[in-house]
PDB file of C-alpha atoms in Angstrom:
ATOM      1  CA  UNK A 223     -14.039 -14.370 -42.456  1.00 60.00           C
ATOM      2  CA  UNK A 224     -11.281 -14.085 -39.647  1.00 71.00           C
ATOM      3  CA  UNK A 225     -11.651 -10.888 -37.915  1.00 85.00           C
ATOM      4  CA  UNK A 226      -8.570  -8.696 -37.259  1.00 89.00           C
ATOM      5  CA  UNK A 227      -7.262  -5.816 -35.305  1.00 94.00           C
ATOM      6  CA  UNK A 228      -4.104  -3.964 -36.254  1.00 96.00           C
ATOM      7  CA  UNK A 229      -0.910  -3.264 -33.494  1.00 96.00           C
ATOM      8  CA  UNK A 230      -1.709   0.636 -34.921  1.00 97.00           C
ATOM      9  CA  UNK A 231      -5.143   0.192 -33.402  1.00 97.00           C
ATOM     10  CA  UNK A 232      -3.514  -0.870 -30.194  1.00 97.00           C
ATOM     11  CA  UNK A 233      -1.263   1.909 -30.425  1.00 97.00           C
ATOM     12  CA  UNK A 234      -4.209   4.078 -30.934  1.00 97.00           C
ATOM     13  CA  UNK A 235      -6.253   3.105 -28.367  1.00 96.00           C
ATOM     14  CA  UNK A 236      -3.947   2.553 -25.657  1.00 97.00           C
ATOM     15  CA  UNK A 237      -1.915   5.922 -26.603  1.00 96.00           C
ATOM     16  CA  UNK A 238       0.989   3.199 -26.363  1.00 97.00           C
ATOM     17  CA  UNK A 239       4.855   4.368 -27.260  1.00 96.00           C
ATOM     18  CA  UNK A 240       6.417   2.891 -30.254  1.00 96.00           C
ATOM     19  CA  UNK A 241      10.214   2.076 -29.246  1.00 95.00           C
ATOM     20  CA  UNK A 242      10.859  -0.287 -32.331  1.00 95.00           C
ATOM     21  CA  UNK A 243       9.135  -1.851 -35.605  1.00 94.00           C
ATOM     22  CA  UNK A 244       7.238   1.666 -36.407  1.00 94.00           C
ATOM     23  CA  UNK A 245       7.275   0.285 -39.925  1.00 94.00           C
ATOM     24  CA  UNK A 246       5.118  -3.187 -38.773  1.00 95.00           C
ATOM     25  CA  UNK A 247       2.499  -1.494 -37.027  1.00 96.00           C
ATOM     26  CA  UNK A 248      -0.189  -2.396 -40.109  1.00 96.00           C
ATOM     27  CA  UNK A 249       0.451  -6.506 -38.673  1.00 95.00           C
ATOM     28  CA  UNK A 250      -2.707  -8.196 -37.779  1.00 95.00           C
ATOM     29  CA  UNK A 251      -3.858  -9.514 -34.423  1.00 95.00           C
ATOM     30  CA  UNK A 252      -6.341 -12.103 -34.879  1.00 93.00           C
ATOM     31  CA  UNK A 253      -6.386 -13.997 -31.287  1.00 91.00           C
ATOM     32  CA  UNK A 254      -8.260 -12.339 -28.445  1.00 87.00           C
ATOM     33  CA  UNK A 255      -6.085 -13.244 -25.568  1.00 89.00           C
ATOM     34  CA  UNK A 256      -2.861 -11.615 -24.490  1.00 94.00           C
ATOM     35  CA  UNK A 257       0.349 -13.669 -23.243  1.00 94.00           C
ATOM     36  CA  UNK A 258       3.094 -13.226 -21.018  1.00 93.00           C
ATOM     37  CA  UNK A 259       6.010 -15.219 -22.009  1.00 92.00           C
ATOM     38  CA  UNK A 260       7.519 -16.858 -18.971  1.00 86.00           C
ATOM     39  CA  UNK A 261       8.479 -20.550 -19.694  1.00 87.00           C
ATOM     40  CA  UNK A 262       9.367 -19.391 -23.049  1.00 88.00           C
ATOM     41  CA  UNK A 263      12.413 -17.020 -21.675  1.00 84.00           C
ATOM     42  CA  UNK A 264      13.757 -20.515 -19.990  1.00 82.00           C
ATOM     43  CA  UNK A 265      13.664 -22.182 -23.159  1.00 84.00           C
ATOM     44  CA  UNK A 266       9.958 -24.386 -22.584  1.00 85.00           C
ATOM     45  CA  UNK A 267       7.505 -23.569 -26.082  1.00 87.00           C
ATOM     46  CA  UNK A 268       5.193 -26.383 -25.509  1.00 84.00           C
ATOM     47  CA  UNK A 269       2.588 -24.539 -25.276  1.00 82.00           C
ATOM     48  CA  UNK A 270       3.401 -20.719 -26.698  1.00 88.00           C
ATOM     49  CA  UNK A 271       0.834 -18.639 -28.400  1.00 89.00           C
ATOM     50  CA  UNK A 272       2.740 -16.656 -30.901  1.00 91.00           C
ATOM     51  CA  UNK A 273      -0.070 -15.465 -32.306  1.00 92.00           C
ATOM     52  CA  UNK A 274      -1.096 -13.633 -29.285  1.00 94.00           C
ATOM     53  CA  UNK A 275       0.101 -10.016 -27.970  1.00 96.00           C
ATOM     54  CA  UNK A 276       3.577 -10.627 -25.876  1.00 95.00           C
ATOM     55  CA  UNK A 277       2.962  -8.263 -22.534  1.00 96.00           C
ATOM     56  CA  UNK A 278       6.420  -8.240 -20.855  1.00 95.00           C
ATOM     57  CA  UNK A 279       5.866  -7.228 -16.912  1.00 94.00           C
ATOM     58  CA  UNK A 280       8.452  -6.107 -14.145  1.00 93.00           C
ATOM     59  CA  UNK A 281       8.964 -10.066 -13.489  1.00 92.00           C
ATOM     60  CA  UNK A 282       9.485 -10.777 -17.166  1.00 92.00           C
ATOM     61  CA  UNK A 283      12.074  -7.343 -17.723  1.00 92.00           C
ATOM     62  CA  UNK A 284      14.263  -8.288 -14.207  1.00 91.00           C
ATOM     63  CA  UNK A 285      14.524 -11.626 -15.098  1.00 90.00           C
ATOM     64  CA  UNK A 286      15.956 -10.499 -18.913  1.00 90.00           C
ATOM     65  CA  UNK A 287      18.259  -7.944 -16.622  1.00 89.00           C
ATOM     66  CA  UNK A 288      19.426 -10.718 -14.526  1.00 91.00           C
ATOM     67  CA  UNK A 289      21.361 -12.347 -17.981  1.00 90.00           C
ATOM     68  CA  UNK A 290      24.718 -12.316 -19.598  1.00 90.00           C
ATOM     69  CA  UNK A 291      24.509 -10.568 -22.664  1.00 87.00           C
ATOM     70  CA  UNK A 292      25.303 -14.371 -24.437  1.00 89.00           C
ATOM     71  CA  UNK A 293      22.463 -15.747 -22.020  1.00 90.00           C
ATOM     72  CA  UNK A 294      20.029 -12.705 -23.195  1.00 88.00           C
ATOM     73  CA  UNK A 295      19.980 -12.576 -26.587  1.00 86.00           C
ATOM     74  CA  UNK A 296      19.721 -16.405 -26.976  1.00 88.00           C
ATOM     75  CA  UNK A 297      16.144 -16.192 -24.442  1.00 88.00           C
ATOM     76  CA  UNK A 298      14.942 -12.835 -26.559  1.00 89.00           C
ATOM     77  CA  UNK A 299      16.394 -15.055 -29.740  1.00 87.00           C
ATOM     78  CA  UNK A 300      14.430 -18.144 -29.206  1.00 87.00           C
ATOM     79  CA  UNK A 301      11.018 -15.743 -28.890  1.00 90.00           C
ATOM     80  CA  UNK A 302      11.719 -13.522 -31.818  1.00 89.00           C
ATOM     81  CA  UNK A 303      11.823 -16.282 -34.017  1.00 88.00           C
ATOM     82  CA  UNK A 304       8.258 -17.110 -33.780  1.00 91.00           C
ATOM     83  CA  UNK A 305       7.302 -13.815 -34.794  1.00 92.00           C
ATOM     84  CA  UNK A 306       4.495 -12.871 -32.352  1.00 94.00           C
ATOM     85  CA  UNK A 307       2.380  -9.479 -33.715  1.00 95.00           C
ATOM     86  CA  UNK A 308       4.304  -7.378 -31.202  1.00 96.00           C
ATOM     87  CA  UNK A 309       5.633  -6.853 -27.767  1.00 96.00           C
ATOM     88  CA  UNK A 310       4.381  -4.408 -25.254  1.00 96.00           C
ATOM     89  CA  UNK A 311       6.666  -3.485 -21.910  1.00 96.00           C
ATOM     90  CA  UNK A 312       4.349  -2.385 -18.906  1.00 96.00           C
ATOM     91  CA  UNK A 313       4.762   0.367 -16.068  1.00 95.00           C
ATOM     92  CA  UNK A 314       7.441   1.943 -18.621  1.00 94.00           C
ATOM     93  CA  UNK A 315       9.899  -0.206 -17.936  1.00 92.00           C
ATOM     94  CA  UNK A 316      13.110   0.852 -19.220  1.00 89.00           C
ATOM     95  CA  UNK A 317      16.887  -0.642 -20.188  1.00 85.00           C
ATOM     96  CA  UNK A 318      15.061  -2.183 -22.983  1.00 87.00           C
ATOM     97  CA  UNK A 319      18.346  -1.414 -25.789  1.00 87.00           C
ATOM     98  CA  UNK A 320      18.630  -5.213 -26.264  1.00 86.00           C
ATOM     99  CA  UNK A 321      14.909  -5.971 -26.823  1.00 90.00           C
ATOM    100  CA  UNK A 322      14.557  -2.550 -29.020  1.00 91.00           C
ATOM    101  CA  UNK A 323      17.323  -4.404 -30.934  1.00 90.00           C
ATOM    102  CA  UNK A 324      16.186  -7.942 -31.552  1.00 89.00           C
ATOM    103  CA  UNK A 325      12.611  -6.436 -32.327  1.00 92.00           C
ATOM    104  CA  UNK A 326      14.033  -4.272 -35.094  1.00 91.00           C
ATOM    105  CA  UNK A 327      16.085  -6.951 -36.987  1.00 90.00           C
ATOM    106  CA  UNK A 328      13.372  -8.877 -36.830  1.00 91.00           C
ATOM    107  CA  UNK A 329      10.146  -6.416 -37.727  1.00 93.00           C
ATOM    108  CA  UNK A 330       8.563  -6.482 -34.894  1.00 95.00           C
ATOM    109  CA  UNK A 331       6.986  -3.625 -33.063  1.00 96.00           C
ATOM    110  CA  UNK A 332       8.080  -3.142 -29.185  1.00 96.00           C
ATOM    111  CA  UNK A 333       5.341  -0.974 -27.408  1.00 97.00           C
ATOM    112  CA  UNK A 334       5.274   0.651 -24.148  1.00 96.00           C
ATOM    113  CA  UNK A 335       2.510   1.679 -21.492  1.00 96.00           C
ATOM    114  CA  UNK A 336       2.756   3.241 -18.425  1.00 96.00           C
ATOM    115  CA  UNK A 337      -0.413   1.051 -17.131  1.00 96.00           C
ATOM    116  CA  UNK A 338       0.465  -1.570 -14.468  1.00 96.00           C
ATOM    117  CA  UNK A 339       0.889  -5.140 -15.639  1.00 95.00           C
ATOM    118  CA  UNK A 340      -2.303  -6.918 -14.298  1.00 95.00           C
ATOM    119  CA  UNK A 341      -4.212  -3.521 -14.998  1.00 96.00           C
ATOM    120  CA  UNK A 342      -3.328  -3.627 -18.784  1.00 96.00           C
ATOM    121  CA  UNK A 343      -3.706  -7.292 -19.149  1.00 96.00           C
ATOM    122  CA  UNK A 344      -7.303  -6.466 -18.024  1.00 95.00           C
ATOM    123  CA  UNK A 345      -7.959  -3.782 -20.751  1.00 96.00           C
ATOM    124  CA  UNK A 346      -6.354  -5.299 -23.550  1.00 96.00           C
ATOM    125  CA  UNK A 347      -8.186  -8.534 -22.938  1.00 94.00           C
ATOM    126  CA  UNK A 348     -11.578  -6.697 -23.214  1.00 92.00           C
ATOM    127  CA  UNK A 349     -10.586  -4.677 -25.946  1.00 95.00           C
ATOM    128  CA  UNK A 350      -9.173  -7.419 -28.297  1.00 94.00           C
ATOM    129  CA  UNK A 351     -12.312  -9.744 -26.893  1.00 92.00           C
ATOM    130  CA  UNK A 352     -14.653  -7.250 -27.910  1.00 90.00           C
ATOM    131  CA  UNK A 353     -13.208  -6.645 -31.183  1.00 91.00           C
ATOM    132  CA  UNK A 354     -12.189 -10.261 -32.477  1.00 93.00           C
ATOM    133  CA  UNK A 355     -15.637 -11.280 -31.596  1.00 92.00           C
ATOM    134  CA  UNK A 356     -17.577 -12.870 -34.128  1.00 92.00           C
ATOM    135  CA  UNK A 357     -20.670 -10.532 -35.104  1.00 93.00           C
ATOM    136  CA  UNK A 358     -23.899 -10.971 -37.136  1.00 95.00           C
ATOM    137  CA  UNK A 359     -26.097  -8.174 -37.875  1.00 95.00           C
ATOM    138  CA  UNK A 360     -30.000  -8.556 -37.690  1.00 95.00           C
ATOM    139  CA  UNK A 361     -33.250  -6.195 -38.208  1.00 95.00           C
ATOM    140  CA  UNK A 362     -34.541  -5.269 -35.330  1.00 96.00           C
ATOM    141  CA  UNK A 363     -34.566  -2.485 -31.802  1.00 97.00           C
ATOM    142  CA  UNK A 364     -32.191  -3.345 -29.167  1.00 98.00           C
ATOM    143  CA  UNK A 365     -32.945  -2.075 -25.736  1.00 98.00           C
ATOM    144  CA  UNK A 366     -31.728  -2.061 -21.872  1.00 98.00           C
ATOM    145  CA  UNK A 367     -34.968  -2.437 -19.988  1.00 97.00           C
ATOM    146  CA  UNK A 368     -33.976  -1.917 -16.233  1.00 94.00           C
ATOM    147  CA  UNK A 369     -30.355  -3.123 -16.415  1.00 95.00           C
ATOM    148  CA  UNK A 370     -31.897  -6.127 -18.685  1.00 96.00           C
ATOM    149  CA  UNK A 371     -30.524  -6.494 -22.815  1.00 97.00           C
ATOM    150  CA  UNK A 372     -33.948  -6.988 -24.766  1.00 98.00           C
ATOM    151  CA  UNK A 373     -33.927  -7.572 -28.746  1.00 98.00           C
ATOM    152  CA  UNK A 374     -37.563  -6.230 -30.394  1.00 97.00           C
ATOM    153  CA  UNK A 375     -38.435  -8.214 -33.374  1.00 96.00           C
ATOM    154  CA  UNK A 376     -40.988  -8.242 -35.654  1.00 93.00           C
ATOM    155  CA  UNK A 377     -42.264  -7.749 -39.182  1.00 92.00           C
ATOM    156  CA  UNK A 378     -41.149  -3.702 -40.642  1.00 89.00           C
ATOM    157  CA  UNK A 379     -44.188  -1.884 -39.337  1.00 87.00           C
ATOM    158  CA  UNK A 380     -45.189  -3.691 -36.430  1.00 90.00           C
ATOM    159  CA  UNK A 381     -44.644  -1.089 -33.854  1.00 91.00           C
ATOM    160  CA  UNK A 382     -40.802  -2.293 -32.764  1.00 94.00           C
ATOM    161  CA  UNK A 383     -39.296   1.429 -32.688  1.00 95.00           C
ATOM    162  CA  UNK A 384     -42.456   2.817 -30.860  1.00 95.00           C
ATOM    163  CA  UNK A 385     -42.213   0.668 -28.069  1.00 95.00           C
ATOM    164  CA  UNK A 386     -39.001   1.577 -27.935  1.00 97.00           C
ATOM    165  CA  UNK A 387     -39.623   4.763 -27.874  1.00 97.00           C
ATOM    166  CA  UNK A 388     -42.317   4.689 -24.435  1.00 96.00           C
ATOM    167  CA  UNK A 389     -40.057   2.416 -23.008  1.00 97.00           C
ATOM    168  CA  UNK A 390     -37.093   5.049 -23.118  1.00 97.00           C
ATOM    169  CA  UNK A 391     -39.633   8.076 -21.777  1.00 96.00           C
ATOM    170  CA  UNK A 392     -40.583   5.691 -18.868  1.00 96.00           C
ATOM    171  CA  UNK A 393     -36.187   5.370 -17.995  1.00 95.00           C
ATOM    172  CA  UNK A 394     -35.191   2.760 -20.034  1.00 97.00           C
ATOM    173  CA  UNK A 395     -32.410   3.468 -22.757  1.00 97.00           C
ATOM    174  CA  UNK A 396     -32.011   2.841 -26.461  1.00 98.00           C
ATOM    175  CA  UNK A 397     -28.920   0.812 -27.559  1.00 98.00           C
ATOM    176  CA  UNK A 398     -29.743   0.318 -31.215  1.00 97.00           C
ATOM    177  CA  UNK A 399     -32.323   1.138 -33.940  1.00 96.00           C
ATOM    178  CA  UNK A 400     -33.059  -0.721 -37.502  1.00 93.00           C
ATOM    179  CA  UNK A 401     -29.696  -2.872 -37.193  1.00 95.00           C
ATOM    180  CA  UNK A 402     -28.521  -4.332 -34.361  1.00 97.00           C
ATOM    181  CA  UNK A 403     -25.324  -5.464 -34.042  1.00 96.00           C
ATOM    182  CA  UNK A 404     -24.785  -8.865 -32.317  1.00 97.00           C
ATOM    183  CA  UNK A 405     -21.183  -9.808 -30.958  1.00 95.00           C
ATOM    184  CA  UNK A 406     -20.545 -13.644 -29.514  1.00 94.00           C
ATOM    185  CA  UNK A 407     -17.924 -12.537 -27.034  1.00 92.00           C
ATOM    186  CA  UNK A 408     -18.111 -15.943 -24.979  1.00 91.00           C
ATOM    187  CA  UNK A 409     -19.949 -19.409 -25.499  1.00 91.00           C
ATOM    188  CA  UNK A 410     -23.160 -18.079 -23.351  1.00 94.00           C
ATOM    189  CA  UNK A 411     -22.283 -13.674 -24.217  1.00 95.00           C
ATOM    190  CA  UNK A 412     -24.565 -11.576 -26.299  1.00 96.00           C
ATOM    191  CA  UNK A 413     -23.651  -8.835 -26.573  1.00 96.00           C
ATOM    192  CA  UNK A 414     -25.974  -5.872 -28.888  1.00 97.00           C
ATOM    193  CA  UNK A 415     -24.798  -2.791 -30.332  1.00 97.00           C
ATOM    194  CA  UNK A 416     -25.354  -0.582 -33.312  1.00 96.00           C
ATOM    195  CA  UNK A 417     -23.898  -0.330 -36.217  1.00 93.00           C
ATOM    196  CA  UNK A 418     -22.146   3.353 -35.584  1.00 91.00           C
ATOM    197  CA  UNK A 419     -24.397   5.410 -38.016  1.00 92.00           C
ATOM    198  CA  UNK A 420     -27.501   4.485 -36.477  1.00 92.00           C
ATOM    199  CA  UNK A 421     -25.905   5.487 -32.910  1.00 96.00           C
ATOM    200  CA  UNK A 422     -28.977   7.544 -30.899  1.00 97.00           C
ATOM    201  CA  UNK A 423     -31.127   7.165 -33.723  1.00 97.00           C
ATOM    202  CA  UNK A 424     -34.559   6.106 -33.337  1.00 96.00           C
ATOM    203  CA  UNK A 425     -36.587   6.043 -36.663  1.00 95.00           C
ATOM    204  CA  UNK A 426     -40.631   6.621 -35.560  1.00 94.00           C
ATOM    205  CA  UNK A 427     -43.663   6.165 -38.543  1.00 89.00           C
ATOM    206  CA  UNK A 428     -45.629   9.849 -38.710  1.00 89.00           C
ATOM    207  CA  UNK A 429     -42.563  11.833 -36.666  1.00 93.00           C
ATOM    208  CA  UNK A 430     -39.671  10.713 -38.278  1.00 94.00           C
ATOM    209  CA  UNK A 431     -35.786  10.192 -37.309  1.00 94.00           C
ATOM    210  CA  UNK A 432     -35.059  11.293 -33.937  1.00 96.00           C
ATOM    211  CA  UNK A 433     -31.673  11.591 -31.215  1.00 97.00           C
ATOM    212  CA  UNK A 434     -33.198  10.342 -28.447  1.00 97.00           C
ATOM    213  CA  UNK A 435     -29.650  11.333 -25.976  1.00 96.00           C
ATOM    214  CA  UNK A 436     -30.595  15.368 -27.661  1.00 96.00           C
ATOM    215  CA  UNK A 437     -34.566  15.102 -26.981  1.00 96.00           C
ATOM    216  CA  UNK A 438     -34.331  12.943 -23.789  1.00 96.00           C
ATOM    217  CA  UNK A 439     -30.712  12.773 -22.680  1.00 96.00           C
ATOM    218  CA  UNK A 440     -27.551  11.053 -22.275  1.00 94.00           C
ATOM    219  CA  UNK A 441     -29.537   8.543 -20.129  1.00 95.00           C
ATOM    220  CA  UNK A 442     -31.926   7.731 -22.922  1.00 97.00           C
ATOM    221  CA  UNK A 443     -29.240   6.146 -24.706  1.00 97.00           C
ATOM    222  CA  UNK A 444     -26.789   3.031 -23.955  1.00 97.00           C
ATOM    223  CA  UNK A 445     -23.325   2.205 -25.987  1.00 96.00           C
ATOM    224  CA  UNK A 446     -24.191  -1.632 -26.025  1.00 96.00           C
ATOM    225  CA  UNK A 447     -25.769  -4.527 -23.233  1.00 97.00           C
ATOM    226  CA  UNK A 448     -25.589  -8.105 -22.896  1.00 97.00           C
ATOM    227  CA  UNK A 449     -29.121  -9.857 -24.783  1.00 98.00           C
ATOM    228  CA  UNK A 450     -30.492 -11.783 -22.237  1.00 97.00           C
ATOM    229  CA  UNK A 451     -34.028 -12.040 -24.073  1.00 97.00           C
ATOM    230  CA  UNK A 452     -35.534 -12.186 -27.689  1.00 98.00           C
ATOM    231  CA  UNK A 453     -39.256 -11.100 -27.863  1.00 97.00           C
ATOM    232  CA  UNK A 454     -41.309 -10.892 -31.128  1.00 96.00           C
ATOM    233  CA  UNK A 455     -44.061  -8.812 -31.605  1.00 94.00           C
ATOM    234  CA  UNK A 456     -46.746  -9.706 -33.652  1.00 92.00           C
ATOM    235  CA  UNK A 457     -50.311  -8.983 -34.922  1.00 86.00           C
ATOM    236  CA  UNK A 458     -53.273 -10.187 -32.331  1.00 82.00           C
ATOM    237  CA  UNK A 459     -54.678 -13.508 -33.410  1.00 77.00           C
ATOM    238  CA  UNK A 460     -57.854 -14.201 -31.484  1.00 71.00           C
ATOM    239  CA  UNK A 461     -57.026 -17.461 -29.599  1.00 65.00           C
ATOM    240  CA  UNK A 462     -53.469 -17.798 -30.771  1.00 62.00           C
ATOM    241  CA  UNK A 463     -51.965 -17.430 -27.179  1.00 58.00           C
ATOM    242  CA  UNK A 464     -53.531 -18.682 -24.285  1.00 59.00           C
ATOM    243  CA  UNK A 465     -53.491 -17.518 -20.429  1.00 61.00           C
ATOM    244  CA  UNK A 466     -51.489 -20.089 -19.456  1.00 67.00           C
ATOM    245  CA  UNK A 467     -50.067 -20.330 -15.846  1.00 66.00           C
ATOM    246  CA  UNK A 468     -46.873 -20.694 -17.683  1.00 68.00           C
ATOM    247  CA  UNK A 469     -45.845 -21.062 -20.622  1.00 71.00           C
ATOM    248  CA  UNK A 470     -43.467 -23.583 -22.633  1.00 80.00           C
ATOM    249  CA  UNK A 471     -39.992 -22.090 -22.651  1.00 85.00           C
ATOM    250  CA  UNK A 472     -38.563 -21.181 -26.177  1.00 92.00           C
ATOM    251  CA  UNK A 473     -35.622 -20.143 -27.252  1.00 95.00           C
ATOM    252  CA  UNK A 474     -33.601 -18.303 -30.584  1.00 95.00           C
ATOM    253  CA  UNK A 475     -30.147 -19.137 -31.264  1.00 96.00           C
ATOM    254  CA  UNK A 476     -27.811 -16.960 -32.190  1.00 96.00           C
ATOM    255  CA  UNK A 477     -24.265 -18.179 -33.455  1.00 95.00           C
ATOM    256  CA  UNK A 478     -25.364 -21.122 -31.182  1.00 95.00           C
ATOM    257  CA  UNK A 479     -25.953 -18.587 -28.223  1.00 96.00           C
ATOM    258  CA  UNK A 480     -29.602 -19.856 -26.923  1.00 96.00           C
ATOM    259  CA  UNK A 481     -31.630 -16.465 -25.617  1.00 97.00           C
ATOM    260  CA  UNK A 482     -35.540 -17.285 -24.764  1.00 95.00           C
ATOM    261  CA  UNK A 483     -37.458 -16.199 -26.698  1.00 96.00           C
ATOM    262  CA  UNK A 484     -41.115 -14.755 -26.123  1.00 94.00           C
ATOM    263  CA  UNK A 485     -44.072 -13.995 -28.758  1.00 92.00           C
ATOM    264  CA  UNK A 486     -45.947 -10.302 -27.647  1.00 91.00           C
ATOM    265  CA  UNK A 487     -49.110 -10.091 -29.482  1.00 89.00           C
ATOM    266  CA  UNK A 488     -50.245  -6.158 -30.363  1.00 88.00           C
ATOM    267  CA  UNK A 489     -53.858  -4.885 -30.019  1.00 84.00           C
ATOM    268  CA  UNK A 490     -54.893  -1.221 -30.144  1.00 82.00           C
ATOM    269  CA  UNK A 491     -54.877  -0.201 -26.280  1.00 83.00           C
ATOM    270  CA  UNK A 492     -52.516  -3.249 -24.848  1.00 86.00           C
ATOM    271  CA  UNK A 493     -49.799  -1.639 -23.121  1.00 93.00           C
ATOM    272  CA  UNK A 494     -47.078  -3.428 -25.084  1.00 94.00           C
ATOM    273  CA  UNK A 495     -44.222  -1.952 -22.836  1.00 95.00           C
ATOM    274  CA  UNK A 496     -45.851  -2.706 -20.524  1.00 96.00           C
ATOM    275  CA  UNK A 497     -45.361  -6.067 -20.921  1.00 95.00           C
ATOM    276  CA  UNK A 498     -41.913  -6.171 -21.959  1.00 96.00           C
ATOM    277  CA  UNK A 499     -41.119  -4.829 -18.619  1.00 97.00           C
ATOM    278  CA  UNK A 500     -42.915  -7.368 -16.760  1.00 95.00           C
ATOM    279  CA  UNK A 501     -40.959  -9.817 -18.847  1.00 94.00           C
ATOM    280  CA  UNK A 502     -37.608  -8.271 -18.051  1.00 96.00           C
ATOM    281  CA  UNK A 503     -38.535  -7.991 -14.178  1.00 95.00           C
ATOM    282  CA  UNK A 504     -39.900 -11.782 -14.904  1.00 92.00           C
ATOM    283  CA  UNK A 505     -36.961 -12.754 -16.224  1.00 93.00           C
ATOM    284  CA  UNK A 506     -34.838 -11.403 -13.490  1.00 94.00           C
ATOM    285  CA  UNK A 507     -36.900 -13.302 -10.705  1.00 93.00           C
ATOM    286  CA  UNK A 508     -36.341 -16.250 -12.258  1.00 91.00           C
ATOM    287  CA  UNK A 509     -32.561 -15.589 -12.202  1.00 91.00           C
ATOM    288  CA  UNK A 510     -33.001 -15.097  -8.754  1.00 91.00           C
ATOM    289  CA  UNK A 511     -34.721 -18.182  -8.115  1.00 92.00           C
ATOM    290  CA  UNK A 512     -38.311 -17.260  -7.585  1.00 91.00           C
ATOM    291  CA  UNK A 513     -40.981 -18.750  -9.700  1.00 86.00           C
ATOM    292  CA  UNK A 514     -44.509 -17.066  -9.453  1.00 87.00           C
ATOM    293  CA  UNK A 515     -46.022 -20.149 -10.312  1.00 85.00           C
ATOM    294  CA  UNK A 516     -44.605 -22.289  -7.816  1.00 87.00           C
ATOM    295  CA  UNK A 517     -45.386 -19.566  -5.387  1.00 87.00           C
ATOM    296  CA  UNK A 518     -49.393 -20.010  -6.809  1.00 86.00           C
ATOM    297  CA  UNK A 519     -49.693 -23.803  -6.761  1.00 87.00           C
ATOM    298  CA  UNK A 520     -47.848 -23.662  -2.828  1.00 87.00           C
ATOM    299  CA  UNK A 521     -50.809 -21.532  -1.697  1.00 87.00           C
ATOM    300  CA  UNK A 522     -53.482 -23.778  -3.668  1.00 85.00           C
ATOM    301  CA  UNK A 523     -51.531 -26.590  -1.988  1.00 84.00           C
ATOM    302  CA  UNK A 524     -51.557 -24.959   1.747  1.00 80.00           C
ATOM    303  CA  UNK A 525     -55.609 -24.593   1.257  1.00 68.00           C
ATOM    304  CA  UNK A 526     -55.841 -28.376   1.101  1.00 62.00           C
TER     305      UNK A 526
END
């Protein structure tokens, strides 16, 4: 299914000014990049995404002011004609009688926002990139360990929402409980979330449903992070992980986003967040470029 935004939910969000097509605002948006139509207005379409949100700049406005009337309404006629979901003028631009015009006849809404050009380009991007962004939903804690996007996973029971729980009284913060929400906002993003109704919920076996941002603060809790590692936890199994020096990399797909994946076996007194904060500190030293095993076989090597 194609996700969709509405130009109301632009208008909405960006507190934008209707000037014409009130009566089209319920038209879809269903491409996540915005486009400023320059080579269209001198008559190149080669490459013009219609389907995109038309941001019209100081450049793009002069340029229209610099026409005959004739000379004007053929450029704004030649754009029109695709149909794009909707214009939007930036910095308030005004003089904008013969666009207000065009975009009536033809049902399309004309928007205004004081925001600079560059500025808006920016916001609209992230909001229509955010929200066009295909999403899956799976079972499981999402957390922000240190700066670091962690998904807990594991069988109902396991323990998943009270780690989650000691890891947010020693700092960390709580994104999502139960259902996270997963968003593929670029061929290598991750982004987690929750689902809204679960938002600074965390569900704990003997206590019961807590708000962790009204027992522990606004700091205990986090809108949403980028999933930079998967880890499972699971029942001890004498023998079934070994103390390796280092083990074989894995890794979970989701929507064909690879995140590495770790296994976190659970045994009454192991310090299980513990351990997923040495992963997430791990994980960040790799990132960095250090590897504490090459740093171990060096100093065997140097004693040789």
């Amino acid at each position: 299914m194609i996700k969709s935004v509405t130009v109301q939910d632009l208008v909405n969000r960006f507190s934008l000014d209707v000037l014409a097509g009130e009566k089209e605002l319920h038209r879809q948006i269903t491409k996540s990049k915005t486009h400023r139509p320059g080579l269209e207005f001198v008559g190149y379409f080669e490459f013009f995404s219609q389907a995109r949100v038309q941001v019209l700049g100081s450049k793009e406005i002069n340029y229209l002011h610099t026409l005959s009337e004739e000379e004007r309404n053929l450029r704004i006629g030649n754009i029109v004609k695709y149909h794009p979901p909707c214009f939007v003028v930036t910095r308030n631009l005004d003089g904008l009688k013969y666009l207000m015009k065009y975009c009536e006849e033809e049902g399309i809404p004309l928007l205004r926002t004081p925001h600079p050009t560059n500025k808006f380009l920016e916001l609209m991007d992230i909001f229509l990139t955010k929200s066009l962004a295909p999403e899956i939903a799976i079972h499981g804690v999402c957390v922000n360990v240190s700066g670091i996007g962690i998904l807990l996973r594991g069988k109902s029971g396991v323990g998943k929402s009270e780690t989650a729980h000691t890891l947010i009284r020693r700092g960390h913060r709580l994104v999502a409980d139960d259902i996270v929400v997963l968003r593929k906002t670029s061929p290598e993003t991750l982004i987690g979330t929750h689902n809204g109704k679960s938002k600074e919920f965390l569900a704990l076996r003997s206590i019961g449903l807590i708000n962790v941002s009204r027992l522990y603060g606004r700091k205990a809790f986090q809108e949403e992070t980028r999933i930079v590692l998967d880890i499972e936890l699971t029942q001890w199994e004498n023998n079934a992980l070994n103390n390796e020096l280092e083990l074989e990399p894995t890794f979970t797909d989701y929507m064909d986003v690879r995140i590495p994946h770790l296994e976190i076996q659970l045994q009454p007194g192991r310090d299980v967040a513990g351990l997923v904060e040495a992963a997430a500190n791990n994980w960040y030293l790799k990132q960095q470029g250090y590897s504490a095993v090459e740093d171990f076989m060096k100093r065997l090597e140097s004693d040789h």
